[in-house]
PDB file of C-alpha atoms in Angstrom:
ATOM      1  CA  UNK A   1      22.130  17.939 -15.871  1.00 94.00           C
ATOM      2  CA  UNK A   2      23.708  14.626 -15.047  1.00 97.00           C
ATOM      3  CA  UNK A   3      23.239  12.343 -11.641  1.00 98.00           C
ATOM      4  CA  UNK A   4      25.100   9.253 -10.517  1.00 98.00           C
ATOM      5  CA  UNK A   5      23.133   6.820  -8.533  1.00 98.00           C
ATOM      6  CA  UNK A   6      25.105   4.198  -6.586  1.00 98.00           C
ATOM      7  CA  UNK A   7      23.709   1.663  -4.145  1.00 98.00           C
ATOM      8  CA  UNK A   8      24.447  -1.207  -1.830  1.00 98.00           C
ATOM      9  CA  UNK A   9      28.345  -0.674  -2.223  1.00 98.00           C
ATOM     10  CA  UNK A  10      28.403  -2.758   0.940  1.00 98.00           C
ATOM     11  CA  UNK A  11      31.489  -1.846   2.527  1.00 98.00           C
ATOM     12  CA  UNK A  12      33.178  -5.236   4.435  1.00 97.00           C
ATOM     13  CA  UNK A  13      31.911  -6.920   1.436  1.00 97.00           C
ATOM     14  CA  UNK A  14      32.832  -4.419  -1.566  1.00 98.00           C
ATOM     15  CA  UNK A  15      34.161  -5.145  -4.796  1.00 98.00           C
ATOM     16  CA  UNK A  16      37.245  -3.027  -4.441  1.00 97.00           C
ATOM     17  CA  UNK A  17      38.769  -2.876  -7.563  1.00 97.00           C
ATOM     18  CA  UNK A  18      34.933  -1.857  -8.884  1.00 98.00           C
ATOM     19  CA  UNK A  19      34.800   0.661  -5.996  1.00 98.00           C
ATOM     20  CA  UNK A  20      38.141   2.271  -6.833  1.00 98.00           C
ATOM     21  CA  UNK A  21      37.856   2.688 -10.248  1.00 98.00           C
ATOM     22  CA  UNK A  22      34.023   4.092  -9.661  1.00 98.00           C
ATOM     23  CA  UNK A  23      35.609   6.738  -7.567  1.00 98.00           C
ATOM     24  CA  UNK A  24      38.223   7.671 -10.460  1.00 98.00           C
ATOM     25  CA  UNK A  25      34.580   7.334 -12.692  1.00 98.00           C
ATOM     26  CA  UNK A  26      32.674   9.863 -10.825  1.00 98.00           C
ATOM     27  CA  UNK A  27      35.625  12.107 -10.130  1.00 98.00           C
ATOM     28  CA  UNK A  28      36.117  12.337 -14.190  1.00 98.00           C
ATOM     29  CA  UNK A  29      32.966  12.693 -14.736  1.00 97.00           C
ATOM     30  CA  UNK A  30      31.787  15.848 -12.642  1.00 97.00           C
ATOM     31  CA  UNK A  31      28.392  14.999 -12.202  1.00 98.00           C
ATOM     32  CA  UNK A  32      25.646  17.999 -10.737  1.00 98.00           C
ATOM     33  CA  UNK A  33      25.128  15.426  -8.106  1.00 98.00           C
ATOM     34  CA  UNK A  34      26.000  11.710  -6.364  1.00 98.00           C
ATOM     35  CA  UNK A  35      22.763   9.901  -5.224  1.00 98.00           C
ATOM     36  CA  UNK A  36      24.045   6.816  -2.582  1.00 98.00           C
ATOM     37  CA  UNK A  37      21.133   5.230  -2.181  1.00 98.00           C
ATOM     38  CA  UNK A  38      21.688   3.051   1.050  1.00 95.00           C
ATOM     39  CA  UNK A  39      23.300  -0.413   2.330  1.00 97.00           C
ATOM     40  CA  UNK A  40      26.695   1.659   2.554  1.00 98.00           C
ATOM     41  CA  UNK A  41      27.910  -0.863   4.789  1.00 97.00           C
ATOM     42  CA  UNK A  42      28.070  -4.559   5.200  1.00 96.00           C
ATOM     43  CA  UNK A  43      27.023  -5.264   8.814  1.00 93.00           C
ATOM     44  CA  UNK A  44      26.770  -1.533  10.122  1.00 93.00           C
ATOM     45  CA  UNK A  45      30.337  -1.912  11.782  1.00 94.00           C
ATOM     46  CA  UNK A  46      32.681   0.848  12.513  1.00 95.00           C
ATOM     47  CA  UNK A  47      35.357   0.374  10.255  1.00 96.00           C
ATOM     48  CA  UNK A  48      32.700  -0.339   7.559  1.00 97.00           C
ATOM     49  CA  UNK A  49      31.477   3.296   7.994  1.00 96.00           C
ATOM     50  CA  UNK A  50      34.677   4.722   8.245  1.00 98.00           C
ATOM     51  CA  UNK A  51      35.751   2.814   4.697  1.00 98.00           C
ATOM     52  CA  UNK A  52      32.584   4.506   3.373  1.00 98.00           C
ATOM     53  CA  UNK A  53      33.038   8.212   4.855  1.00 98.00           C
ATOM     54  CA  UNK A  54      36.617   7.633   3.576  1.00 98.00           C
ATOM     55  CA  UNK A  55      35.580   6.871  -0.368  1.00 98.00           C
ATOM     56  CA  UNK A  56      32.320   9.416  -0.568  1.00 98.00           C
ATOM     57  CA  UNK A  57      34.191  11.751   0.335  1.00 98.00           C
ATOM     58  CA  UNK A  58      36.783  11.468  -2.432  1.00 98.00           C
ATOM     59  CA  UNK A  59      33.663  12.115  -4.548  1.00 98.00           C
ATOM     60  CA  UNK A  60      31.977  15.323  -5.734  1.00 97.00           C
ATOM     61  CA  UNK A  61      29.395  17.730  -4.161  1.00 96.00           C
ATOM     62  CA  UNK A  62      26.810  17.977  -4.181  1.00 97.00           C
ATOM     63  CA  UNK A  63      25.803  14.855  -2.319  1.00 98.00           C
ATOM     64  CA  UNK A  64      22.402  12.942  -1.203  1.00 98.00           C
ATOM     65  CA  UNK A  65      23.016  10.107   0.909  1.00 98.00           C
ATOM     66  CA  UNK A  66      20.130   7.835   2.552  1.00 98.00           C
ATOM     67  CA  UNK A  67      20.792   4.545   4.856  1.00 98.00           C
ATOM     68  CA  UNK A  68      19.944   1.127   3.768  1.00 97.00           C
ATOM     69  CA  UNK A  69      18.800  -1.594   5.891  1.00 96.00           C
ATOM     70  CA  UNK A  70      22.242  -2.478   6.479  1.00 94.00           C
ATOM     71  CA  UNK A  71      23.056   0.516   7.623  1.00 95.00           C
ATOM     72  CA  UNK A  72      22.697  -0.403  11.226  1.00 93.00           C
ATOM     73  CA  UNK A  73      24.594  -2.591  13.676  1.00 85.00           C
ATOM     74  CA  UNK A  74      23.536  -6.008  13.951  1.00 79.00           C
ATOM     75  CA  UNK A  75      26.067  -9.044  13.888  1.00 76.00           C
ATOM     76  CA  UNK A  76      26.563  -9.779  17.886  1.00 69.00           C
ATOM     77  CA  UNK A  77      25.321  -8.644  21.238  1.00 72.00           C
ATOM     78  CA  UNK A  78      27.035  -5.583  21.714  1.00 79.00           C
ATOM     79  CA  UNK A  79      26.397  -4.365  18.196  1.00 78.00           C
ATOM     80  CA  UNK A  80      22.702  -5.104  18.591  1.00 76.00           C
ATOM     81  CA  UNK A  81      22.852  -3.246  21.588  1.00 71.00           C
ATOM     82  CA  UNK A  82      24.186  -0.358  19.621  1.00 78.00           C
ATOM     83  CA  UNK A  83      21.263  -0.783  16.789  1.00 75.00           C
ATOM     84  CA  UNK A  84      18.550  -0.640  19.979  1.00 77.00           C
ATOM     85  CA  UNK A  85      20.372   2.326  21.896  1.00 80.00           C
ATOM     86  CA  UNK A  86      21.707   4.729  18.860  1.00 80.00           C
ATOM     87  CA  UNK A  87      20.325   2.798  15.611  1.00 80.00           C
ATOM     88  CA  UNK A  88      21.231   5.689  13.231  1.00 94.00           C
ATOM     89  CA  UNK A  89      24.073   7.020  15.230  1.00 93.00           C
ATOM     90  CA  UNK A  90      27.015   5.918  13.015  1.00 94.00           C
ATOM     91  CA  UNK A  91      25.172   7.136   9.820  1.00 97.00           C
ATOM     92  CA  UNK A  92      24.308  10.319  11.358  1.00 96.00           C
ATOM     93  CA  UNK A  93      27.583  11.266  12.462  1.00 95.00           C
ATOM     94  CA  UNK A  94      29.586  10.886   8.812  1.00 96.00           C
ATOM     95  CA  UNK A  95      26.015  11.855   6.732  1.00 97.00           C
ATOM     96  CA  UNK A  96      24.044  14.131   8.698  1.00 96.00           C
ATOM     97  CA  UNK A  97      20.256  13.127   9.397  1.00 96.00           C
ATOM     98  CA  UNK A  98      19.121   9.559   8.668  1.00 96.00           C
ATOM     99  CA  UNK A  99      15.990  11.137   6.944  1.00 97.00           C
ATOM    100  CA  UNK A 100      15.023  13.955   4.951  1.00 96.00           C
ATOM    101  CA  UNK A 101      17.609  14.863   3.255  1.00 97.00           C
ATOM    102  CA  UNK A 102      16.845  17.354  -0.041  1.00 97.00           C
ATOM    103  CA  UNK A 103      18.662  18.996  -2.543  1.00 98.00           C
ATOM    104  CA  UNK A 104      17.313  21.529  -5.466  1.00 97.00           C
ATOM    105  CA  UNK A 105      19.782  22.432  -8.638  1.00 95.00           C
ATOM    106  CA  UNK A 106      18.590  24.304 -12.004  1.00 91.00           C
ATOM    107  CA  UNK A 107      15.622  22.263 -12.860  1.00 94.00           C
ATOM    108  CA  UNK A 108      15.613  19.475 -10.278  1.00 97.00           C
ATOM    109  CA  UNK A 109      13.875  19.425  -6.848  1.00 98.00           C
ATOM    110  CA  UNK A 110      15.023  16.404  -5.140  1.00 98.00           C
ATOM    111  CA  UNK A 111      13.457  14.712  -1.743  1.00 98.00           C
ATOM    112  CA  UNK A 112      14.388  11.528  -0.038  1.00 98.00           C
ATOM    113  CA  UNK A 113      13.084   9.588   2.723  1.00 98.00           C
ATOM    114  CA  UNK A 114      14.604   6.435   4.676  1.00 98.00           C
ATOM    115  CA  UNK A 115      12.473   3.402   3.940  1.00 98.00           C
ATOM    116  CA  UNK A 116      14.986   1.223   6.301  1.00 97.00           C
ATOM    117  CA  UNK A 117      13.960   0.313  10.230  1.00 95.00           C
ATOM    118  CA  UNK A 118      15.837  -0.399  12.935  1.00 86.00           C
ATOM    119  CA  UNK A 119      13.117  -2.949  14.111  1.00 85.00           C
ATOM    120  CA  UNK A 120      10.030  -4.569  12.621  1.00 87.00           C
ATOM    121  CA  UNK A 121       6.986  -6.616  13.565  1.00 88.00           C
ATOM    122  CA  UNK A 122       7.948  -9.108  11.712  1.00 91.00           C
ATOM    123  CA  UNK A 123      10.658 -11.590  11.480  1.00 87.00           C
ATOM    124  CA  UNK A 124      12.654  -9.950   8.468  1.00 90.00           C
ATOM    125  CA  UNK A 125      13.779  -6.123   9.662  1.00 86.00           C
ATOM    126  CA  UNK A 126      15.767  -5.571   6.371  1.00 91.00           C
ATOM    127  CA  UNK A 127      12.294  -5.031   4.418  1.00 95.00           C
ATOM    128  CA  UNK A 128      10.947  -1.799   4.006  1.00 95.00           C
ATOM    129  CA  UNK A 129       8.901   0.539   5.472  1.00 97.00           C
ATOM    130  CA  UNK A 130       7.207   4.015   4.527  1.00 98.00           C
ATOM    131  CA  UNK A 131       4.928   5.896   7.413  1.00 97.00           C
ATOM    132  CA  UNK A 132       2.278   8.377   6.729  1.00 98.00           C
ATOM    133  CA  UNK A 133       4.141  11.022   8.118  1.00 98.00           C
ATOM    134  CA  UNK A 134       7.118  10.364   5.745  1.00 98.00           C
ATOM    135  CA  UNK A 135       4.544  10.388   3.014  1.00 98.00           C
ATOM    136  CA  UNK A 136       3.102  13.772   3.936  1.00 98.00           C
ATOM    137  CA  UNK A 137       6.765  15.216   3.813  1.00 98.00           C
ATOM    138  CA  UNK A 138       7.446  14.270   0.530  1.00 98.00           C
ATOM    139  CA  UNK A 139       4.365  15.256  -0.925  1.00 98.00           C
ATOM    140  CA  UNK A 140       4.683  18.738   0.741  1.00 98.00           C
ATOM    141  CA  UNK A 141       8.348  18.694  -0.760  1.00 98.00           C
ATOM    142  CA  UNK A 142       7.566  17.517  -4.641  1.00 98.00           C
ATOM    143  CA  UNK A 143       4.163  20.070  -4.181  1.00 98.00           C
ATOM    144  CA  UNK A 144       6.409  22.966  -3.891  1.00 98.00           C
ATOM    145  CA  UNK A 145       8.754  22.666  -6.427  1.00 97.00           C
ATOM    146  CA  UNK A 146       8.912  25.299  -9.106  1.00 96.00           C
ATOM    147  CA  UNK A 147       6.702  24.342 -11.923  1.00 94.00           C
ATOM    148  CA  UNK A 148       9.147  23.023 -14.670  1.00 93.00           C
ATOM    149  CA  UNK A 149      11.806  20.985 -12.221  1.00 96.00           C
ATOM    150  CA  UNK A 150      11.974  17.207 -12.930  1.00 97.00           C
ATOM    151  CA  UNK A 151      11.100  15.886  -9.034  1.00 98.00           C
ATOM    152  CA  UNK A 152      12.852  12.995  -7.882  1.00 98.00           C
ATOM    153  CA  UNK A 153      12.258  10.653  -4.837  1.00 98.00           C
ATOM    154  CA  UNK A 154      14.917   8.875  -3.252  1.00 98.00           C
ATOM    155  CA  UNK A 155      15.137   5.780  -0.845  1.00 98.00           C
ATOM    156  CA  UNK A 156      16.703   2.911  -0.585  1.00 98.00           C
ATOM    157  CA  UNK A 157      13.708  -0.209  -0.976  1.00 97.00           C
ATOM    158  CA  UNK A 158      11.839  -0.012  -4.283  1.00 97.00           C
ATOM    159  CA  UNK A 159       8.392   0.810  -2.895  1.00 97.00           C
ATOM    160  CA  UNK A 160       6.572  -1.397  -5.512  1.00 94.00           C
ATOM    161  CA  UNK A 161       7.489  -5.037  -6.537  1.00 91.00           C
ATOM    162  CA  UNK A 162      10.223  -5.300  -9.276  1.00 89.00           C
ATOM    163  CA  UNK A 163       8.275  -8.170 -11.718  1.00 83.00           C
ATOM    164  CA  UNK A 164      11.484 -10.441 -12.281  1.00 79.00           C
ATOM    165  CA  UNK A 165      13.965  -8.950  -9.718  1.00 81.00           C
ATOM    166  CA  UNK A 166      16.072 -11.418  -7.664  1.00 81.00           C
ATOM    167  CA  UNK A 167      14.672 -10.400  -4.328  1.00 82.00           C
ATOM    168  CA  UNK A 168      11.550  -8.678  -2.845  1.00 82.00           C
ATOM    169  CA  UNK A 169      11.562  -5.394  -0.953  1.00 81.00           C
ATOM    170  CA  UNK A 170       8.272  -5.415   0.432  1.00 90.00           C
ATOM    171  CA  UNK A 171       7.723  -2.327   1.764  1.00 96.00           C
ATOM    172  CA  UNK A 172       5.266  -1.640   3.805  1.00 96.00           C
ATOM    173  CA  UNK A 173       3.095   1.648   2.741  1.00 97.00           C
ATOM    174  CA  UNK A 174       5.045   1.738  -0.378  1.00 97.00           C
ATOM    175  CA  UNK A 175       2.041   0.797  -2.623  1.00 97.00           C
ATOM    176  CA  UNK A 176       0.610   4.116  -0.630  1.00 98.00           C
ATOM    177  CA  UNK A 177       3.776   5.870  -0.792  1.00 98.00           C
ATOM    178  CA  UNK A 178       4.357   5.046  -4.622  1.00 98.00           C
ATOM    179  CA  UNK A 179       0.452   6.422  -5.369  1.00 97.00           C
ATOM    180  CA  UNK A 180       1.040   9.644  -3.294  1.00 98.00           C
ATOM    181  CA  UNK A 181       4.438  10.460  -4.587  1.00 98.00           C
ATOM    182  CA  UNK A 182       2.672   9.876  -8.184  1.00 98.00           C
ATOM    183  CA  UNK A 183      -0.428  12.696  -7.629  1.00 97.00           C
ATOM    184  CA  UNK A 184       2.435  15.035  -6.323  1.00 97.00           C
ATOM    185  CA  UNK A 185       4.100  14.821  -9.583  1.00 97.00           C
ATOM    186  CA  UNK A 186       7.034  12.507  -8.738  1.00 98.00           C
ATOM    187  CA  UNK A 187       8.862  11.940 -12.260  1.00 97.00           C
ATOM    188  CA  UNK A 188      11.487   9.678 -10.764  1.00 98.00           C
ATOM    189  CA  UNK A 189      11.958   7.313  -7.719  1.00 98.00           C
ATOM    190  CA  UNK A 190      15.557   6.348  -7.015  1.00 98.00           C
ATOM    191  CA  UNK A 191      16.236   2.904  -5.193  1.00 98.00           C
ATOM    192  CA  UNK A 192      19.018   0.390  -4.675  1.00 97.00           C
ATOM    193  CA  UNK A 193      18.148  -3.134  -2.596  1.00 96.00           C
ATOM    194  CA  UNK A 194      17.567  -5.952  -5.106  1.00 96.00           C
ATOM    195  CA  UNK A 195      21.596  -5.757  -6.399  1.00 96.00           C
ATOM    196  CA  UNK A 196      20.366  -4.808 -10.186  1.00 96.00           C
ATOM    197  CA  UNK A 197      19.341  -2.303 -12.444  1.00 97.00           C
ATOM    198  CA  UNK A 198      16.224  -1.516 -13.577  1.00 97.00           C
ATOM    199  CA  UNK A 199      13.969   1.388 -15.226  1.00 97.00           C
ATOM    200  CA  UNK A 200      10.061   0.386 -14.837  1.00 96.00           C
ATOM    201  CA  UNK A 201       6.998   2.945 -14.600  1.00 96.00           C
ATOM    202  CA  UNK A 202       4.384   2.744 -11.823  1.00 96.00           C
ATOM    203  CA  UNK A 203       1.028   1.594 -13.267  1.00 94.00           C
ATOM    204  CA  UNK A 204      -0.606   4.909 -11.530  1.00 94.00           C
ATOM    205  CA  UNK A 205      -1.646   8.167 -12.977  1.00 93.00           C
ATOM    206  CA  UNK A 206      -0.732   8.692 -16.140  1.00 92.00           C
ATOM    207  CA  UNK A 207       2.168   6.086 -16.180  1.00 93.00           C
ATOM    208  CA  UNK A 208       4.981   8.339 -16.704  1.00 94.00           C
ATOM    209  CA  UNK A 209       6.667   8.063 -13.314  1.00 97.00           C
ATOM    210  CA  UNK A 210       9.722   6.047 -13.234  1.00 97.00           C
ATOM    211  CA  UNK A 211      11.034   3.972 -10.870  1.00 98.00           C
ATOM    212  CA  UNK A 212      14.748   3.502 -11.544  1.00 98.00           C
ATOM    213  CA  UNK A 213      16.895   0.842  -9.506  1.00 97.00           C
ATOM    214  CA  UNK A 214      20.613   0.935  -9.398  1.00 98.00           C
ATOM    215  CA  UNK A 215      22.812  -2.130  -8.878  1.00 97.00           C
ATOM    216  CA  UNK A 216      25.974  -3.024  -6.815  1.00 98.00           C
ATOM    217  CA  UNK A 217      29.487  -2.111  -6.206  1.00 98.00           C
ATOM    218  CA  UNK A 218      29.593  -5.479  -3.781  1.00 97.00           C
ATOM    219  CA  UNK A 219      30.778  -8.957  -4.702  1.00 96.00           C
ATOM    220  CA  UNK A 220      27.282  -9.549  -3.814  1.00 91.00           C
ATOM    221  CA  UNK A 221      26.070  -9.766  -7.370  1.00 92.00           C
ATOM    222  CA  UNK A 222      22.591 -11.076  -8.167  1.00 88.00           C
ATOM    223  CA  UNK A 223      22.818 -11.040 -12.094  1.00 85.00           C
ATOM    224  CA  UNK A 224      24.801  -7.956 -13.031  1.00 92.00           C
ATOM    225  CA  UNK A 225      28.467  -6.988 -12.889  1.00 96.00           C
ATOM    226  CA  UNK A 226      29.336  -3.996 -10.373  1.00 97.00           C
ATOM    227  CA  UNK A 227      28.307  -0.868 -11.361  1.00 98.00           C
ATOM    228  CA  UNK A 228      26.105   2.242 -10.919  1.00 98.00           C
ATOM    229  CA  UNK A 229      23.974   4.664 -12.978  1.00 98.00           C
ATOM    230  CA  UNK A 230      24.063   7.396 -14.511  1.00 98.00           C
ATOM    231  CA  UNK A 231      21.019   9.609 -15.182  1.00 98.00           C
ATOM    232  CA  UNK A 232      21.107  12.010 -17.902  1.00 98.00           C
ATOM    233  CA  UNK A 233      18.487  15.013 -17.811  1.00 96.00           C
ATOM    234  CA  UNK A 234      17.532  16.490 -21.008  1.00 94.00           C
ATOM    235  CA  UNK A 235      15.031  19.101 -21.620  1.00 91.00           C
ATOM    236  CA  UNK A 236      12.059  16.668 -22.937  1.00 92.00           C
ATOM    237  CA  UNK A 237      13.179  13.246 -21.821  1.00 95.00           C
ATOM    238  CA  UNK A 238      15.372  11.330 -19.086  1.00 97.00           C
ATOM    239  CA  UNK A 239      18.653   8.501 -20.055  1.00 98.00           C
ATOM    240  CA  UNK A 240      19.167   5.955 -17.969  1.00 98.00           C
ATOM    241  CA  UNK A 241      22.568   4.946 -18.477  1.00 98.00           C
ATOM    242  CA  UNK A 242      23.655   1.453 -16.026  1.00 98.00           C
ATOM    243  CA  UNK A 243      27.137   1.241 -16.244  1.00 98.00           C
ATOM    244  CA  UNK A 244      29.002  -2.349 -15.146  1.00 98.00           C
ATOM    245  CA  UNK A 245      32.577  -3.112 -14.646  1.00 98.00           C
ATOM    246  CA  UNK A 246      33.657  -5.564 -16.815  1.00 94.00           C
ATOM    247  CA  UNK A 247      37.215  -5.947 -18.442  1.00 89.00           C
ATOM    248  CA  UNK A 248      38.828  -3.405 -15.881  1.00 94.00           C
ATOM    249  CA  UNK A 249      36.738  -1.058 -17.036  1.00 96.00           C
ATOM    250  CA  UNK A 250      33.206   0.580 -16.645  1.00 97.00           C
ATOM    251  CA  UNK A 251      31.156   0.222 -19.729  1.00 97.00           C
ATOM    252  CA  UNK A 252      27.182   0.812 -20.516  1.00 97.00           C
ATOM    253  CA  UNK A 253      25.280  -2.390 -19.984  1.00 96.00           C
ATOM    254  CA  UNK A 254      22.394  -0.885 -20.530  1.00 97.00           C
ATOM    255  CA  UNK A 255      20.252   2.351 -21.364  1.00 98.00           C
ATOM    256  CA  UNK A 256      16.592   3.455 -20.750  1.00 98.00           C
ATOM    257  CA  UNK A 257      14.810   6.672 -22.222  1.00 97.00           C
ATOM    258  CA  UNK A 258      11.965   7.781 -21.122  1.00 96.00           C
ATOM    259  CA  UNK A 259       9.795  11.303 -21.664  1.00 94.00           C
ATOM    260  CA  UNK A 260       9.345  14.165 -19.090  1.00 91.00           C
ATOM    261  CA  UNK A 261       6.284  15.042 -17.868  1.00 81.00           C
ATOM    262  CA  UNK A 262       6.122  18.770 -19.657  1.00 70.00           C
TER     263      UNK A 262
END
C-alpha cells in the first residue's frame, strides 16, 4: 500500500510551481490514499480555501484531511470575528468535520485528531493542543482495529519535541497523547508544522512507533526544498520516502525504513 503525506502547503503563500507539479505527482502516482496534514491555508482567508478545495480536489480518493493552526481566520477584525463566531466553518464546509476523521483500507486502520485551537491561554494560539477526550477517541479507534493493520495517527503538531527541528510545536497533552497512542498500538503518527521532514521513534514502549513529519509545499522553507512524502507499506517494514522539488522536478531527498510491529 502506498500513502502521500503533504503538509503546510499554505495557500496565499504556496510555492506554485511545487504545488502544480505535486498535483501532476500524486495524480501519476495513484496512491491508496492522500494524508493533508493541516496549515492548508495561509491566513484562513476565503480565497485561500477556495485555492485549496480547488487543488485537493484534482487529487485522488481516498482522502484524510485535518486543519492546521492556520486553518482559521485571523489577519483583521472582521476575520477574527469570523475565527470567534464559526472558527472551523470554512474548513468544515470544503472538508467535512474539523475532527475525527478515519479511514480503514486492506491492512491500515487510520485515525486522526485536530491538535489546532481556535484560542489558547496563552499568548501563542498556533501551538498545539490534545484533550483527554480526543485521546480516549483515538485509543478506542487504534484498539479496534483488526489485529494485523498497521495503525496510523494523524494531526497536524508533532505531539513530542523534534530534537533539532527549526521550530517547536509544543503541544499541550501531547507527551500524554504520544504515550496513550503508543499502549494502543499506534505504529505511525503523521504530522506537518515545523516545514521539514523527519522519521524519529517515541522513546515509549517498545520504541517502534514512529513519528513521521512531512515538509512544505510553501515558499516558507525552513531547511528543505518543497516537497511531501511518500510512505510505502510493506508486509514487515515501513519506507519513508521525502520527496523535494529541486531542478523542476520532484526527486527523493531522503528515505527512512523502519520495521512493523508483527
Amino acid at each position: 500500500m502506498k500513502l502521500v503525506q503533504v503538509s503546510d502547503i499554505h495557500f496565499g503563500g504556496e510555492n506554485r510551481e511545487a504545488v502544480e507539479a505535486a498535483a501532476a505527482w500524486i495524480v501519476a502516482a495513484q496512491p491508496d490514499l492522500v494524508v493533508a496534514a493541516g496549515d492548508l491555508t495561509l491566513d484562513g482567508k476565503l480565497v485561500e480555501f477556495e485555492a485549496a478545495a480547488e487543488w485537493l480536489s484534482r487529487l485522488p480518493d481516498p482522502m484524510i484531511v485535518v486543519p492546521g493552526n492556520h486553518d482559521t481566520p485571523f489577519v483583521g477584525p472582521r476575520e477574527l470575528w469570523a475565527r470567534f463566531t464559526r472558527g472551523w466553518g470554512r474548513f468544515k464546509d470544503r472538508f467535512g468535520d474539523e475532527d475525527g476523521a478515519a479511514w480503514r483500507g486492506a491492512g491500515v486502520t487510520v485515525a486522526s485528531l485536530n491538535s489546532a485551537r481556535v484560542a489558547q491561554i496563552r499568548w501563542n494560539w498556533s501551538k498545539g493542543a490534545v484533550s483527554r477526550s480526543q485521546i480516549r477517541r483515538v485509543v478506542r479507534e487504534l484498539e479496534a482495529a483488526p489485529a494485523g493493520d498497521l495503525r496510523v495517527v494523524v494531526c497536524h503538531h508533532p505531539l513530542m519535541e523534534v530534537l533539532g527541528g527549526p521550530m517547536t510545536a509544543k503541544v499541550r497533552g501531547g507527551v500524554d497523547a504520544a504515550n496513550r497512542f503508543v499502549a494502543a498500538g499506534a505504529d505511525v503518527i503523521l504530522s506537518g508544522h515545523i516545514h521539514l521532514p523527519f522519521v524519529t521513534a517515541i522513546p515509549f514502549g517498545d520504541g517502534k512507533t514512529q513519528a513521521v513529519g512531512s515538509g512544505t509545499l510553501s515558499v516558507r522553507e525552513r531547511g528543505a526544498a518543497p516537497g511531501f512524502n511518500v510512505i510505502e507499506i510493506e508486509p514487515e517494514c515501513v519506507r519513508v520516502k521525502a520527496l523535494a522539488y529541486e531542478r523542476g522536478q520532484f526527486e527523493v531527498w531522503r528515505t527512512w525504513a523502519f520495521d512493523r510491529r508483527l
